XYZ file of C-alpha atoms in Angstrom:
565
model
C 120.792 90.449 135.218
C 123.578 92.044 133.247
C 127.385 90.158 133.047
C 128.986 92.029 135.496
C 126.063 91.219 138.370
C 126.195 87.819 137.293
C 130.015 87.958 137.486
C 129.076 88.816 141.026
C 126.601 86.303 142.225
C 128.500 83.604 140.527
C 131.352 84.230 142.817
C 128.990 84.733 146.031
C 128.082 81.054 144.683
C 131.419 80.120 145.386
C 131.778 81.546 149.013
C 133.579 84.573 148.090
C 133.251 87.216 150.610
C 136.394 89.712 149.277
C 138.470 90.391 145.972
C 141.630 92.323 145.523
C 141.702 94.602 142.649
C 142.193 97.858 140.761
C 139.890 99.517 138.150
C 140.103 100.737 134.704
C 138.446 101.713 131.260
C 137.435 98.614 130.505
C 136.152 97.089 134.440
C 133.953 100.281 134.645
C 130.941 98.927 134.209
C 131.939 95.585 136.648
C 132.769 98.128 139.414
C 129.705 100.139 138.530
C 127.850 97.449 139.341
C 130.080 96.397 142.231
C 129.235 99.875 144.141
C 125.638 98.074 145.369
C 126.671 94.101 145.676
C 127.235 92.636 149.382
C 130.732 91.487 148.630
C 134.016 92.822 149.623
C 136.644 94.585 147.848
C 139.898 95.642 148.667
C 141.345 98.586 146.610
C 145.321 98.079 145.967
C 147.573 100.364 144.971
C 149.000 98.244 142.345
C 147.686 94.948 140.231
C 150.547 92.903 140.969
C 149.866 93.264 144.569
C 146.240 92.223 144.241
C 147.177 88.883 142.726
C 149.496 88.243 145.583
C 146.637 89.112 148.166
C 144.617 86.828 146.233
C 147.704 84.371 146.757
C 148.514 85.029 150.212
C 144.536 84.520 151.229
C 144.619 81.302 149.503
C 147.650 80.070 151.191
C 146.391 80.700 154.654
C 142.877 79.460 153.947
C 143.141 76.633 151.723
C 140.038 78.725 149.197
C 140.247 80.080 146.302
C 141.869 83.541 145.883
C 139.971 86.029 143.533
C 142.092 88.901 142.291
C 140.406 91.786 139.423
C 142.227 93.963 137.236
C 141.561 96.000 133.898
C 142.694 95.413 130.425
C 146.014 95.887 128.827
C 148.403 97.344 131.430
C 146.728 96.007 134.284
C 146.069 92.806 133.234
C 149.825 92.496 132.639
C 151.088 93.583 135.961
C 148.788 90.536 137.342
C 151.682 88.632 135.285
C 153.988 87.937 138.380
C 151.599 87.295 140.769
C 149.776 84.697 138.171
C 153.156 82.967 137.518
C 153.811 83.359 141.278
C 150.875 81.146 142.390
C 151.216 78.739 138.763
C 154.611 77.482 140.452
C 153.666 77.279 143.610
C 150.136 75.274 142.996
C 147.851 78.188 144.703
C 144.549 78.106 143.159
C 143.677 81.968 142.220
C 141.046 83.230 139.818
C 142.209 86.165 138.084
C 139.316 88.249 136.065
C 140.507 90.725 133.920
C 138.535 93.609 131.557
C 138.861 93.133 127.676
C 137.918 95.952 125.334
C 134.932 95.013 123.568
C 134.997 91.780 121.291
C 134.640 93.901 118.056
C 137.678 95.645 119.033
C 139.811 92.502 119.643
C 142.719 92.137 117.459
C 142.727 95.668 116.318
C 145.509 96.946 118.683
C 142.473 98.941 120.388
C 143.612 101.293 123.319
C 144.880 99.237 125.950
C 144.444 96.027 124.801
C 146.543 93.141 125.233
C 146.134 89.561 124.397
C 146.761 88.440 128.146
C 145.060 84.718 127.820
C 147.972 84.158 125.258
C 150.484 85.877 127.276
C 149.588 83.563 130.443
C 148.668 80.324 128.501
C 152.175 79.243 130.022
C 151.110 80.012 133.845
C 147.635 79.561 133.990
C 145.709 76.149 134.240
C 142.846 76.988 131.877
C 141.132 80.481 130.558
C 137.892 81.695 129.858
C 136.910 84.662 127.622
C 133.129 84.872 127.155
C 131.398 86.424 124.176
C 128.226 85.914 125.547
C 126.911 87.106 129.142
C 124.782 83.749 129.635
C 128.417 81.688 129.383
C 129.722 83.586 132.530
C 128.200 81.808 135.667
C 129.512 77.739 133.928
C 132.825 79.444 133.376
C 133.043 81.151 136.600
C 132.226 78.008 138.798
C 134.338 75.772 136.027
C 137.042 78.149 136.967
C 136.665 77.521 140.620
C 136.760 73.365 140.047
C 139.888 73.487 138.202
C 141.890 76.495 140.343
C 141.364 73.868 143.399
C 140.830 70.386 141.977
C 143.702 68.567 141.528
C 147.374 70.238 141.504
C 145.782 73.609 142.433
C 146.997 76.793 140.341
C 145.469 79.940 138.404
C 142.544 80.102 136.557
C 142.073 83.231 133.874
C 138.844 84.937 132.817
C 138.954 88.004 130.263
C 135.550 89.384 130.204
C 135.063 91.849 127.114
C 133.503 95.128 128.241
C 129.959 94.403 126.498
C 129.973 91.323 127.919
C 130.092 92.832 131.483
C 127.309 94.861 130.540
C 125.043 92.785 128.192
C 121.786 91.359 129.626
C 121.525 87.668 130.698
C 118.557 85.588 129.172
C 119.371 82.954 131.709
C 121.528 82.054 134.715
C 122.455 78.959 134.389
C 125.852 77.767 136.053
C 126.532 74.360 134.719
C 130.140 72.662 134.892
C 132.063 73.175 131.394
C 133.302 69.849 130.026
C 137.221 70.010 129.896
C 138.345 67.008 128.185
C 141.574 65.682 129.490
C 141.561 66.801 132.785
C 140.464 64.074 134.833
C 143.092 64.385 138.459
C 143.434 61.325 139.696
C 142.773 60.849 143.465
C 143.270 57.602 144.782
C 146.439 55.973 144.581
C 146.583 52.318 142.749
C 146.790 50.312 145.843
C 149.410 47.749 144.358
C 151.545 50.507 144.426
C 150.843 51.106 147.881
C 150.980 48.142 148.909
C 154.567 47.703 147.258
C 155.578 50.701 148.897
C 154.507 49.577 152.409
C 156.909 46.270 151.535
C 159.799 49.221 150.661
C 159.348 50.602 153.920
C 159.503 46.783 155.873
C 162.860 46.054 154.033
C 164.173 49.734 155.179
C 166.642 50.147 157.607
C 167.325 53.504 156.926
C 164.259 55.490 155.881
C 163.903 59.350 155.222
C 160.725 61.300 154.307
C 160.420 64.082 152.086
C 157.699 66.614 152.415
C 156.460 69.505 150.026
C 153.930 71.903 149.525
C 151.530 68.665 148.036
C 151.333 67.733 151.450
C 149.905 70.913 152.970
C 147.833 71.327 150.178
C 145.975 67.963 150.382
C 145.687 68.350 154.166
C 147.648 65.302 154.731
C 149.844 66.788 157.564
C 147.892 64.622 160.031
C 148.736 61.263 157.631
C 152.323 62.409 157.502
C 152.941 62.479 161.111
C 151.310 59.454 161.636
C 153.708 57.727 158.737
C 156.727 59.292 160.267
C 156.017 58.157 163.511
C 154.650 54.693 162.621
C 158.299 53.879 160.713
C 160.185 56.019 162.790
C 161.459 58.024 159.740
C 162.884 62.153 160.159
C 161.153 63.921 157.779
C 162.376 67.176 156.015
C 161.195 69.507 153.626
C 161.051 71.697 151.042
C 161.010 75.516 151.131
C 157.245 75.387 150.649
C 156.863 71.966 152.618
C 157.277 74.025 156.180
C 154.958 73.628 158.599
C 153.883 69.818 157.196
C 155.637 68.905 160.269
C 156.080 70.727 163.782
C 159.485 72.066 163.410
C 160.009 71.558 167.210
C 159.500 67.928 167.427
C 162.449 65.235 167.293
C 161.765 63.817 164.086
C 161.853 67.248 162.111
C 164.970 68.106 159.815
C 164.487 71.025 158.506
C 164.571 72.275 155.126
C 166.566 70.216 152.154
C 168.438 71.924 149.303
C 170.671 75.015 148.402
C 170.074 77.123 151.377
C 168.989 73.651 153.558
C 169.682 72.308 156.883
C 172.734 70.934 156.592
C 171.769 68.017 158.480
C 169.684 66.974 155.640
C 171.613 67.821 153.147
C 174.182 65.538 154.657
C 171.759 62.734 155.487
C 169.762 62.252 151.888
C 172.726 60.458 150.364
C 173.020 58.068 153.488
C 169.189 57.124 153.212
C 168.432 53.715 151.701
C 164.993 55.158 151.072
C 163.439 58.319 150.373
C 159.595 58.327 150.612
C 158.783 61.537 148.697
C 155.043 63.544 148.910
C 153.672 66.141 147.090
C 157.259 67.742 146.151
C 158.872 68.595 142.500
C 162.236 67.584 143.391
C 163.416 71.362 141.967
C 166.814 72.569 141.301
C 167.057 74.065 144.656
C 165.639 71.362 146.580
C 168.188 68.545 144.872
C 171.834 70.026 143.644
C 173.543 68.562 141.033
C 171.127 65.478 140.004
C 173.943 63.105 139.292
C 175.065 63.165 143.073
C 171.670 63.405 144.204
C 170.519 60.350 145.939
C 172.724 58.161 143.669
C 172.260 54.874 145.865
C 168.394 55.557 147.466
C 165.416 53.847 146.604
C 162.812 56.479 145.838
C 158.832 56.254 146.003
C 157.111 59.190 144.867
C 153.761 60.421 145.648
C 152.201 63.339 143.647
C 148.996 64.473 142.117
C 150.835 65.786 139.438
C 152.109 62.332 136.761
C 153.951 65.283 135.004
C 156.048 65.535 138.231
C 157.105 62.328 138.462
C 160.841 61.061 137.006
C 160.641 64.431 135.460
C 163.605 65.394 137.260
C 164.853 62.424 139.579
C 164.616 58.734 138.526
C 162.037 57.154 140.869
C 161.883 53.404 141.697
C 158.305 53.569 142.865
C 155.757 56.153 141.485
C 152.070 56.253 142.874
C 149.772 59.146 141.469
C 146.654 60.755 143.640
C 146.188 63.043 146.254
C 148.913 62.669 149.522
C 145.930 62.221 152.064
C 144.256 59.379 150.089
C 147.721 57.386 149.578
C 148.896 58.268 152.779
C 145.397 57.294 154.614
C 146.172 53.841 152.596
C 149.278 53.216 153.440
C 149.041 53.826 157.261
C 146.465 51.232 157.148
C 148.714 49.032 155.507
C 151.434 49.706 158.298
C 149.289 49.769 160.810
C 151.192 45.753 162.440
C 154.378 47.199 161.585
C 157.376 47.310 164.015
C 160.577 49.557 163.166
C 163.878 47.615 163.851
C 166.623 48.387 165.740
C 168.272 49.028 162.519
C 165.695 51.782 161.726
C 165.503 53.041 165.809
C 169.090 53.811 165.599
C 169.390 55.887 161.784
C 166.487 58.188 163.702
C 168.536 58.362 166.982
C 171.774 59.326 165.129
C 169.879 61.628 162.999
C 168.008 63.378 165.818
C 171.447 63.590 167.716
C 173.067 64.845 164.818
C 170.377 67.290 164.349
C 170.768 69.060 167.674
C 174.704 69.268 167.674
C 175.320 70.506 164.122
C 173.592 74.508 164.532
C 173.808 77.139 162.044
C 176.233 79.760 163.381
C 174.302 82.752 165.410
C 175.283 85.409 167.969
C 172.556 87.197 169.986
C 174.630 90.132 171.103
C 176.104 91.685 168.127
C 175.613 95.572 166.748
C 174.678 95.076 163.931
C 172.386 92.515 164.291
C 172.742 89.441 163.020
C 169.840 88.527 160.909
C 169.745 85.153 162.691
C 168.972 86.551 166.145
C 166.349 88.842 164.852
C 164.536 85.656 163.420
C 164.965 83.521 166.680
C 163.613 86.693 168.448
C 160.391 86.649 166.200
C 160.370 82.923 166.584
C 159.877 83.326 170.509
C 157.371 86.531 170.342
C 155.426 84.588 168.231
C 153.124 81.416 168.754
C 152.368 78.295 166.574
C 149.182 79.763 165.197
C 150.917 83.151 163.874
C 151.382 83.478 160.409
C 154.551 84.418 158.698
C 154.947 85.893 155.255
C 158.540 86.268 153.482
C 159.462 87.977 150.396
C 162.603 86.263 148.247
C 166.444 86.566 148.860
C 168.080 86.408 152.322
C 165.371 87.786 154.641
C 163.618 84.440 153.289
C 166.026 81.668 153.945
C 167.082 83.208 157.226
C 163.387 82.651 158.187
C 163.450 79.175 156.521
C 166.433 78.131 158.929
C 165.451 79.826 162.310
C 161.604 80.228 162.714
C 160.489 77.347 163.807
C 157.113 76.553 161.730
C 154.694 74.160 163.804
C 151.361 74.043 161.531
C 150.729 74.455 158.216
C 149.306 77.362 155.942
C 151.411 79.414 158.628
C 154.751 79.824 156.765
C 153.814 81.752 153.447
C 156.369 82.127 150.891
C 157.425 82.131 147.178
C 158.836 79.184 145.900
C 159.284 78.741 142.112
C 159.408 81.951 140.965
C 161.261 83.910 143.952
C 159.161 86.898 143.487
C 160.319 89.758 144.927
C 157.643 91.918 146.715
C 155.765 89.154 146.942
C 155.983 89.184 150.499
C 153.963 92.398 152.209
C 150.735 92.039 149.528
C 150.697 88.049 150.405
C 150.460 89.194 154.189
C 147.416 91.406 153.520
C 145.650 88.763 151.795
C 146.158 86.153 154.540
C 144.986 88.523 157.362
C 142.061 88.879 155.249
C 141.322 85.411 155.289
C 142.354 84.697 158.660
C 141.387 88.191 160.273
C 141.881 86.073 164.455
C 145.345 85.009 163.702
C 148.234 87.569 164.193
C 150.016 88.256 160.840
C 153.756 89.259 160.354
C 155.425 90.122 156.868
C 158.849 89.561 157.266
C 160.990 91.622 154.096
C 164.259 92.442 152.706
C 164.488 96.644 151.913
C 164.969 95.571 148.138
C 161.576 93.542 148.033
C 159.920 95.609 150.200
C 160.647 98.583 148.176
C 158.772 97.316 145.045
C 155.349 97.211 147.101
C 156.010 99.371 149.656
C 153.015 101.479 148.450
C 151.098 98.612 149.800
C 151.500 100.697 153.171
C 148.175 102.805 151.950
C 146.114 99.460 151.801
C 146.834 98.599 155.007
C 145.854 102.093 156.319
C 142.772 102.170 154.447
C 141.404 98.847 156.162
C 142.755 98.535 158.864
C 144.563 95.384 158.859
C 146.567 95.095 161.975
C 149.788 93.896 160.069
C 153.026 93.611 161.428
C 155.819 94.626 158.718
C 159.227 94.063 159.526
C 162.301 95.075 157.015
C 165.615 93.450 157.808
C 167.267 96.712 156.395
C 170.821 96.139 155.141
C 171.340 98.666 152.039
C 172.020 96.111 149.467
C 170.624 93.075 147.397
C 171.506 90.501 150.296
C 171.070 87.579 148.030
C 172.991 88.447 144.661
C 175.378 90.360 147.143
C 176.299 87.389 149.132
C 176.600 85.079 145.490
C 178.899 88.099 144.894
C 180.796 87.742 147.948
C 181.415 84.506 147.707
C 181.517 83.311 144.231
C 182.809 86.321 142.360
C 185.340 87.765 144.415
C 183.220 90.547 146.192
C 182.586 92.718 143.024
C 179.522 93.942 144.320
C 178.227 95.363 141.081
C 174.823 97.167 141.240
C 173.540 95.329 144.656
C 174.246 98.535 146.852
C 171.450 101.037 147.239
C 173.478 104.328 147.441
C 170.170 106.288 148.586
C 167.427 104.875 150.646
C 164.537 106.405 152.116
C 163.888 106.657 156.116
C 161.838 103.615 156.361
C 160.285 105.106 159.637
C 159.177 108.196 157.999
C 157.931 106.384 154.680
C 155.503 104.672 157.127
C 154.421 107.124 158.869
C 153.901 109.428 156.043
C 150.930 106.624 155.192
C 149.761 106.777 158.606
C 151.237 103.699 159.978
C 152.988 103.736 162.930
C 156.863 102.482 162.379
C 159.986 102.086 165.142
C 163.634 101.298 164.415
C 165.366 98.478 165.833
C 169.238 98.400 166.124
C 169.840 96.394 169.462
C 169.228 92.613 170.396
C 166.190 92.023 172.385
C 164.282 95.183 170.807
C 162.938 92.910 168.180
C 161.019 90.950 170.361
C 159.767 93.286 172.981
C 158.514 95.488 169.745
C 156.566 91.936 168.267
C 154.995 91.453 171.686
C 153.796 94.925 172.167
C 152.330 94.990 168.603
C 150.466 91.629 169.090
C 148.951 93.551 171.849
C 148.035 96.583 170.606
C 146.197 94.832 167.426
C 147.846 97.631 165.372
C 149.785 97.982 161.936
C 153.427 98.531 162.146
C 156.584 98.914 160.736
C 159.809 97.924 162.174
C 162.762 99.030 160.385
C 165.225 96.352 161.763
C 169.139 97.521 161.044
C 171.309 94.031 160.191
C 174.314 93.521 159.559
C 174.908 93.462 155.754
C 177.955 90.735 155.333
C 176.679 88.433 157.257
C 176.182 85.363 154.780
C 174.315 82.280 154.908
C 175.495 78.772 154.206
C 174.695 77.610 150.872
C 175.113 75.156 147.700
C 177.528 76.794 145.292
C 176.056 76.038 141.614
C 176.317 72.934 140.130
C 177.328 71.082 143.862
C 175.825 68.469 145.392
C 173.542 67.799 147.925
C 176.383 67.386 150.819
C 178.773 70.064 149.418
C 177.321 73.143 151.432
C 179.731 76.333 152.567
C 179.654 78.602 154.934
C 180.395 78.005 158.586
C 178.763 75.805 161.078
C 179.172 74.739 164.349
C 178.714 72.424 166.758
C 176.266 73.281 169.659
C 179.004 73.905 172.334
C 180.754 76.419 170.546
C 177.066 78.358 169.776
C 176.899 81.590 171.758
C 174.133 82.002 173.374
């Protein structure tokens, strides 16, 4: 067995059925031996892309995403995509070519030092020197991309590696010293927090992407409904809870639901889980939950009172803690005290709407989410690429499981969107998959379009087409006087006829109601698409200026009476 084959069986070890890569000099001999192994592959038609396939797939499954790219130049456009998933916890392997070790250091053709350039974003790298090292570090990379806080995992295999001759196979765990996750809360902390939540008369939940990761989504409905708490969310917390249901909030934080942003403050306890408490989840800190008792639950000890002063931290996985504490609550009773915060809050919830119109030319980008909301059901996935087109889908689709809302967080990566899609239909090839873009983001991947051809992956691309930037555009709208300096596209290309110059079928949507009748017939006809959806490009979404806090949102709402319908 040479390195490359036992590259290969180490990951059929693992349960990987397909990768997302690109070839080069120094892979040839990997995909050489590639061209006769049972395992997938799906060829993009640029690196970047095949880490966020890798991403996407391990978003909607819950595995481990395996993404392959040469040396040098290829291994740096996985760059983005590795610091995409590092931020957002997704647990990726990324193996990249390496000229050969004699060569390292030199400045050989195409060589670049990328375990140094993503020491920052990656979790832990391997390089081997020697062929027999590759199936420990290939299953030691799989332990520590999921275990724990979940993130990327690097390994640069030199070119003679790949091809030199294994005396053994032998796949044995690689000590890491250090890294030792803990799992199971210390249940004196739990049990302290259960006696937090008795004294509580006005108690909040906060849920992140630590939730959905740990498959606690089950143990935080059951907590929410035991204390009769709301719960919101992060960004990358939607879909913990059923969006629908009474005791959901919506999102917290610059672009939030301004019911929650206007609640936090009023809390008298904020039961936190799996969430980083980032800049655009909290404001300005000093004005962030100034008078709130906080317990914090997190994998991550790092993450805790790194940003926000916490009153009660407990460290292990959410569904452990959470499992615990139920238990703990299991005689509790929620006061009147407590019945009437949630009343008020669920009240307040359904008369304070975001403003939307459903009959406008242009469209308003909030009725062309509610339409996609409607077409589509509970066990659809949505993908989003960064700026507008994203928050717009954070505010009005209504997310009702998890692993069905994909999305960058920490990084805001545009493009990340499309390439995420094709990588989640890939690991959930039953459930209907929508990629919902701006025309800036989509632009960046849109070559992404020949992937889709060549496997047929019945996505359904939408563009929310508005000729500019929206994000930066809107920030300079409303925060610098409407100098809109470089965020207008004076030239863009017939989105209809890009599409269907890669063979994908593509329709253009200017009218309300045209969105959703498209959706439905797609869904039926198990088909890729495009639809090239014409909104209205001033339209503006309500927001945190920088530096406010929490409860100092603009842009217009309205109560439910004066919504048109």
């Amino acid at each position: 067995m040479r390195g490359g084959e036992a590259i290969i069986e180490s990951l059929k070890n693992m349960g990987v059925k397909t990768i997302f890569g690109y070839p080069g000099g120094q892979t040839i001999p990997f995909y050489d031996m590639l061209y006769d192994a049972d395992i997938d592959h799906i060829l993009v038609r640029h690196e970047q892309a095949a880490a966020h396939a890798a991403d996407g797939y391990a978003r909607a499954s819950g595995r481990v995403g395996v993404c392959l790219a040469t040396s040098g130049p290829g291994a740096t456009n996985l760059v983005t995509g590795i610091g995409t998933a590092y931020m957002d916890s997704s647990p990726i392997v990324a193996i990249t070519g390496q000229v050969p070790t004699h060569l390292i250091g030199n400045d050989a053709f195409q060589e670049a030092d990328i375990i140094g350039i993503t020491m920052p974003i990656t979790k832990h790298s391997f390089q081997p020197k020697d062929p027999n090292l590759i199936p420990s570090m290939v299953k030691s990379g799989f332990e520590i991309a999921q275990s724990g806080r979940p993130g990327p995992v690097l390994i640069d295999v030199p070119k003679e590696v790949q091809e030199g001759e294994l005396k053994y196979f032998k796949d044995d765990l690689i000590q890491t010293p250090g890294y030792n996750p803990t799992l199971k809360g210390n249940i004196r902390q739990i049990k302290k927090a259960r006696d937090l939540i008795k004294e509580s008369k006005r108690p909040l939940i906060l849920a992140g992407a630590g939730v959905i990761i740990s498959n606690a989504c089950d143990e935080l409905n059951e907590l929410s409904k035991t204390i009769n708490a709301p719960v919101m969310t992060s960004l990358l917390g939607k879909g913990a809870i059923d969006e629908t249901s009474d005791l959901a909030l919506g999102m917290l934080g610059m672009h939030g639901r301004k019911v929650s942003n206007d609640s936090i403050n009023d809390s008298d306890l904020l039961i936190a889980i799996g969430i980083r408490f980032s800049d655009r989840t909290t404001g300005r800190l000093d004005s962030f939950i100034p008078d709130t008792k906080l317990i914090h639950i997190d994998i991550d000890p790092a993450e805790i009172g790194k940003n926000v002063e916490v009153d009660l931290p407990i460290v292990g996985d959410a569904k452990n803690i959470l499992n615990s504490l139920n238990k703990l609550l299991k005689d509790y009773k929620s006061s009147a005290e407590v019945n009437t915060w949630a009343d008020n809050l669920i009240k307040r919830k359904k008369e304070l709407l975001p403003r939307v119109t459903y009959d406008d030319v242009p469209l308003k980008p909030q009725s062309v989410i509610k339409e996609i909301s409607r077409a589509l059901t509970g066990d659809a996935i949505l993908t989003t690429d960064v700026g507008q087109n994203q928050m717009w889908a954070a505010h009005f689709f209504d997310t009702q499981k998890p692993r069905k809302f994909i999305s960058s967080g920490g990084l805001g990566t545009m493009g990340f969107g499309f390439p995420s899609a094709i990588g989640a239909k890939v690991a959930c090839p039953e459930d209907v998959v929508v990629s919902l873009n701006g025309d800036g983001g989509f632009l960046m991947v849109c070559q992404e379009l020949a992937t889709v051809k060549d496997y047929d992956l019945p996505i359904i691309t939408i563009v929310l087409e508005n000729g500019t930037l929206g994000m930066v555009y809107q920030w300079q709208t409303l925060l610098y006087n409407g100098r809109h300096s470089q965020t207008v596209f004076k030239n863009s290309p017939d989105l209809v006829k890009l599409s269907e110059s890669f063979g994908i079928n593509a329709e253009r949507i200017t009218k309300p109601g045209e969105t959703k009748i498209a959706l439905e017939k797609a869904i039926k006809d198990n088909e890729s698409i495009l639809l090239d959806i014409v909104i209205d490009s001033e339209e503006t979404l309500p927001m945190l200026p920088p530096g406010a806090g929490i409860n100092e949102m603009i842009g217009e709402y309205k109560l439910e009476k004066d919504v048109v319908k």
